[in-house]
Structure formats: structure tokens, C-alpha cells
Coordinates of N, CA and C in Angstrom, one line a residue:
X1 N 6.3 17.1 -5.7 CA 4.9 17.2 -5.5 C 4.3 15.9 -4.8
X2 N 3.5 16.1 -3.9 CA 2.9 14.9 -3.2 C 1.8 14.3 -4.0
X3 N 1.7 13.0 -4.0 CA 0.7 12.3 -4.7 C -0.2 11.5 -3.8
X4 N -0.6 12.2 -2.7 CA -1.3 11.5 -1.6 C -2.8 11.3 -1.8
X5 N -3.3 11.5 -3.0 CA -4.7 11.3 -3.2 C -5.1 9.9 -3.5
X6 N -4.1 9.0 -3.8 CA -4.4 7.6 -4.0 C -3.5 6.7 -3.2
X7 N -3.9 5.5 -3.0 CA -3.1 4.5 -2.3 C -1.7 4.4 -2.9
X8 N -1.7 4.3 -4.2 CA -0.4 4.2 -4.9 C 0.5 5.4 -4.7
X9 N -0.1 6.6 -4.8 CA 0.6 7.8 -4.6 C 1.2 7.9 -3.1
X10 N 0.4 7.4 -2.2 CA 0.8 7.5 -0.8 C 2.0 6.4 -0.6
X11 N 1.8 5.3 -1.2 CA 2.9 4.3 -1.1 C 4.2 4.8 -1.7
X12 N 4.1 5.5 -2.9 CA 5.2 6.1 -3.5 C 5.9 7.2 -2.6
X13 N 5.0 8.0 -2.0 CA 5.5 9.1 -1.1 C 6.3 8.4 0.0
X14 N 5.7 7.4 0.6 CA 6.4 6.7 1.7 C 7.7 6.1 1.3
X15 N 7.7 5.4 0.1 CA 8.9 4.8 -0.4 C 10.0 5.9 -0.6
X16 N 9.6 7.0 -1.2 CA 10.6 8.1 -1.4 C 11.1 8.7 -0.1
X17 N 10.2 8.8 0.9 CA 10.5 9.4 2.2 C 11.6 8.5 2.9
X18 N 11.5 7.2 2.7 CA 12.4 6.3 3.3 C 13.6 6.0 2.4
X19 N 13.6 6.7 1.3 CA 14.8 6.5 0.3 C 15.0 5.1 -0.1
X20 N 13.8 4.4 -0.4 CA 13.9 3.0 -0.9 C 13.7 3.0 -2.4
X21 N 14.3 2.1 -3.0 CA 14.1 1.8 -4.4 C 12.8 1.0 -4.6
X22 N 12.3 0.9 -5.8 CA 11.1 0.0 -6.0 C 11.5 -1.4 -5.7
X23 N 12.7 -1.8 -6.0 CA 13.2 -3.2 -5.8 C 13.3 -3.4 -4.3
X24 N 13.8 -2.5 -3.5 CA 13.9 -2.6 -2.1 C 12.5 -2.8 -1.4
X25 N 11.6 -1.9 -1.8 CA 10.2 -2.0 -1.3 C 9.6 -3.3 -1.6
X26 N 9.8 -3.7 -2.9 CA 9.2 -5.0 -3.3 C 9.7 -6.1 -2.5
X27 N 11.0 -6.1 -2.2 CA 11.6 -7.1 -1.3 C 10.9 -7.2 0.1
X28 N 10.6 -6.1 0.6 CA 10.0 -6.0 1.9 C 8.6 -6.6 1.9
X29 N 7.8 -6.3 0.9 CA 6.4 -6.8 0.8 C 6.2 -8.0 0.0
X30 N 7.3 -8.5 -0.6 CA 7.2 -9.8 -1.3 C 6.7 -9.7 -2.7
X31 N 7.0 -8.6 -3.4 CA 6.7 -8.5 -4.8 C 7.8 -7.9 -5.6
X32 N 7.7 -8.0 -6.9 CA 8.8 -7.5 -7.8 C 8.7 -6.0 -8.0
X33 N 9.8 -5.4 -8.5 CA 9.9 -4.0 -8.8 C 8.8 -3.5 -9.7
X34 N 8.5 -4.3 -10.8 CA 7.4 -4.0 -11.7 C 6.1 -3.9 -11.1
X35 N 5.8 -4.8 -10.1 CA 4.5 -4.7 -9.4 C 4.4 -3.5 -8.5
X36 N 5.6 -3.1 -7.9 CA 5.6 -1.9 -7.1 C 5.2 -0.7 -8.0
X37 N 5.8 -0.7 -9.2 CA 5.5 0.4 -10.1 C 4.0 0.4 -10.5
X38 N 3.4 -0.8 -10.8 CA 2.0 -0.8 -11.1 C 1.1 -0.3 -9.9
X39 N 1.5 -0.7 -8.7 CA 0.7 -0.2 -7.6 C 0.9 1.3 -7.4
X40 N 2.1 1.8 -7.6 CA 2.3 3.3 -7.4 C 1.6 4.1 -8.5
X41 N 1.4 3.4 -9.7 CA 0.7 4.1 -10.8 C -0.8 3.7 -10.8
X42 N -1.3 3.1 -9.7 CA -2.7 2.8 -9.5 C -3.3 1.8 -10.6
X43 N -2.4 0.9 -11.1 CA -2.8 -0.1 -12.0 C -3.1 -1.4 -11.3
X44 N -2.7 -1.6 -10.1 CA -3.0 -2.7 -9.3 C -2.9 -2.3 -7.8
X45 N -3.2 -3.2 -6.9 CA -3.2 -2.9 -5.5 C -2.3 -3.8 -4.7
X46 N -1.8 -3.3 -3.7 CA -1.0 -4.1 -2.7 C -1.9 -5.1 -2.0
X47 N -1.5 -6.3 -1.8 CA -2.4 -7.2 -1.1 C -2.4 -6.9 0.4
X48 N -3.4 -7.5 1.1 CA -3.5 -7.3 2.5 C -2.2 -7.8 3.2
X49 N -1.7 -8.9 2.7 CA -0.4 -9.5 3.3 C 0.7 -8.5 3.1
X50 N 0.8 -7.9 1.9 CA 1.8 -6.9 1.6 C 1.7 -5.7 2.5
X51 N 0.5 -5.2 2.8 CA 0.2 -4.1 3.7 C 0.7 -4.5 5.1
X52 N 0.4 -5.7 5.5 CA 0.8 -6.1 6.9 C 2.4 -6.2 7.0
X53 N 3.0 -6.7 5.9 CA 4.5 -6.8 5.9 C 5.1 -5.4 6.0
X54 N 4.5 -4.5 5.2 CA 5.0 -3.1 5.2 C 4.9 -2.5 6.6
X55 N 3.7 -2.6 7.2 CA 3.5 -2.0 8.5 C 4.3 -2.7 9.6
X56 N 4.6 -4.0 9.5 CA 5.5 -4.7 10.4 C 6.9 -4.2 10.2
X57 N 7.4 -4.0 9.0 CA 8.7 -3.6 8.7 C 8.9 -2.1 9.1
X58 N 7.9 -1.3 9.0 CA 8.0 0.1 9.4 C 6.8 0.5 10.3
X59 N 7.0 0.1 11.6 CA 5.9 0.4 12.6 C 5.6 1.9 12.7
X60 N 6.4 2.7 12.3 CA 6.1 4.2 12.4 C 5.1 4.6 11.3
X61 N 4.9 3.8 10.2 CA 4.0 4.1 9.2 C 2.6 3.9 9.7
X62 N 1.8 5.0 9.5 CA 0.4 5.0 9.9 C -0.4 4.3 8.8
X63 N -0.9 3.1 9.1 CA -1.7 2.3 8.2 C -2.9 3.0 7.8
X64 N -3.5 3.7 8.7 CA -4.7 4.5 8.3 C -4.4 5.5 7.2
X65 N -3.3 6.2 7.4 CA -2.9 7.2 6.3 C -2.7 6.4 5.0
X66 N -2.0 5.3 5.0 CA -1.6 4.6 3.8 C -2.9 4.2 3.1
X67 N -3.9 3.7 3.8 CA -5.1 3.2 3.2 C -6.1 4.3 2.8
X68 N -6.3 5.2 3.7 CA -7.4 6.2 3.5 C -6.9 7.6 3.1
X69 N -5.6 7.9 3.4 CA -5.1 9.2 3.2 C -5.3 10.2 4.4
X70 N -6.0 9.7 5.4 CA -6.3 10.5 6.6 C -5.2 10.5 7.6
X71 N -4.9 11.6 8.2 CA -3.9 11.7 9.2 C -2.5 11.9 8.6
X72 N -1.5 11.6 9.3 CA -0.1 11.8 8.9 C 0.5 10.5 8.4
X73 N 1.5 10.6 7.6 CA 2.3 9.4 7.1 C 2.9 8.7 8.3
X74 N 3.5 9.4 9.2 CA 4.2 8.7 10.3 C 3.4 9.0 11.6
X75 N 3.3 8.0 12.4 CA 2.5 8.1 13.6 C 3.4 8.4 14.8
X76 N 2.8 8.9 15.9 CA 3.4 9.0 17.1 C 3.8 7.7 17.7
X77 N 4.8 7.6 18.5 CA 5.2 6.3 19.0 C 4.2 5.6 19.8
X78 N 3.2 6.3 20.4 CA 2.2 5.6 21.3 C 1.0 5.2 20.5
X79 N 0.9 5.6 19.2 CA -0.2 5.1 18.4 C 0.0 3.7 17.9
X80 N -1.0 3.0 17.6 CA -0.9 1.6 17.1 C -1.8 1.4 15.8
X81 N -1.4 0.4 15.1 CA -2.2 0.1 13.9 C -3.4 -0.8 14.1
X82 N -3.6 -1.2 15.4 CA -4.7 -2.1 15.7 C -6.0 -1.7 15.2
X83 N -6.3 -0.4 15.2 CA -7.6 0.1 14.8 C -7.7 0.1 13.3
X84 N -6.7 -0.2 12.6 CA -6.7 -0.1 11.1 C -6.9 -1.5 10.5
X85 N -7.0 -2.6 11.2 CA -7.2 -3.9 10.6 C -8.5 -4.0 9.9
X86 N -9.6 -3.4 10.4 CA -10.8 -3.4 9.5 C -10.6 -2.7 8.2
X87 N -9.8 -1.7 8.2 CA -9.5 -1.0 6.9 C -8.7 -1.9 6.0
X88 N -7.7 -2.6 6.6 CA -6.9 -3.5 5.8 C -7.8 -4.6 5.2
X89 N -8.8 -5.1 5.9 CA -9.7 -6.1 5.4 C -10.5 -5.6 4.3
X90 N -11.0 -4.4 4.4 CA -11.8 -3.7 3.4 C -10.9 -3.5 2.1
X91 N -9.7 -3.1 2.3 CA -8.8 -2.9 1.2 C -8.5 -4.3 0.5
X92 N -8.4 -5.4 1.3 CA -8.2 -6.7 0.6 C -9.4 -7.0 -0.2
X93 N -10.6 -6.8 0.2 CA -11.8 -7.1 -0.5 C -11.9 -6.2 -1.8
X94 N -11.5 -5.0 -1.7 CA -11.5 -4.0 -2.8 C -10.5 -4.5 -3.8
X95 N -9.3 -5.0 -3.4 CA -8.3 -5.5 -4.3 C -8.7 -6.7 -5.0
X96 N -9.4 -7.6 -4.3 CA -9.9 -8.9 -4.9 C -10.9 -8.5 -5.9
X97 N -11.8 -7.6 -5.6 CA -12.9 -7.2 -6.6 C -12.3 -6.6 -7.8
X98 N -11.3 -5.7 -7.6 CA -10.6 -5.1 -8.7 C -10.0 -6.1 -9.6
X99 N -9.2 -7.0 -9.0 CA -8.6 -8.1 -9.8 C -9.6 -8.9 -10.6
X100 N -10.7 -9.2 -10.0 CA -11.7 -10.0 -10.7 C -12.3 -9.3 -11.9
X101 N -12.6 -8.0 -11.7 CA -13.1 -7.2 -12.8 C -12.1 -7.0 -13.9
X102 N -10.8 -6.8 -13.6 CA -9.8 -6.6 -14.6 C -9.6 -7.9 -15.3
X103 N -9.7 -9.0 -14.7 CA -9.6 -10.3 -15.3 C -10.8 -10.6 -16.2
X104 N -11.9 -10.3 -15.7 CA -13.2 -10.5 -16.5 C -13.2 -9.8 -17.8
X105 N -12.6 -8.6 -17.8 CA -12.5 -7.8 -19.0 C -11.3 -8.0 -19.8
X106 N -10.5 -9.0 -19.4 CA -9.3 -9.3 -20.2 C -8.1 -8.3 -20.0
X107 N -8.2 -7.5 -19.0 CA -7.1 -6.5 -18.8 C -5.9 -7.2 -18.2
X108 N -6.2 -8.1 -17.3 CA -5.1 -8.9 -16.7 C -5.5 -10.4 -16.8
X109 N -4.5 -11.2 -16.7 CA -4.8 -12.7 -16.8 C -4.6 -13.3 -15.5

């Protein structure tokens, strides 16, 4: 069953489509397997830098789909992620805000 309604669900769908383990995906984006699991379970967010690393490692991944759920997971070869950078910036701000709130309420340190 597809879990494409959330960023974490879409990341998990992409990881499974590429037959990557959590550890392998973590190595690509520079985080541990546990952090990948937290992201896939919507308990934390992938950083902007992590999104960029993932899109650079897999240019066929549609960053717009990953961030918003709109469109298809894989893009046509002539499409580019250039129009998605504003979305990545917005996602970074969202991630920082979420981390600040979770920290403020003692959920994360």
C-alpha cells in the first residue's frame, strides 16, 4: 500500500522503489538508519541538505513529488528540479520550526 500522503511516506515509497535499505538511504543523505525511520514515520524531517543530496544522487526523483506529493515519483528526463528550490527552502523552514517546537516542549533535545 502506498503511503504517499506524507513526506515520510513518500520517502519510504521511493526508498522501497529503489530497493534501498534504511542504512543505504541514510548513507546517501548523511544520516543514520534510525533517523531515516523517524522521517519515514513522520517523527522528524529530512533537512534541506538531505533533500538536495537525495535529488543529486537520484536525478530522476521528482523533488516536487517528494515535497508536495504532486505529480509522479519519477520525472521525465527533460524535467528539472530547478523549479522546486523554493519548495525545498519552505520545507527547510518547516523543518526548523518543527524542531524548535519539539525542543520547546521537551519532545526532543
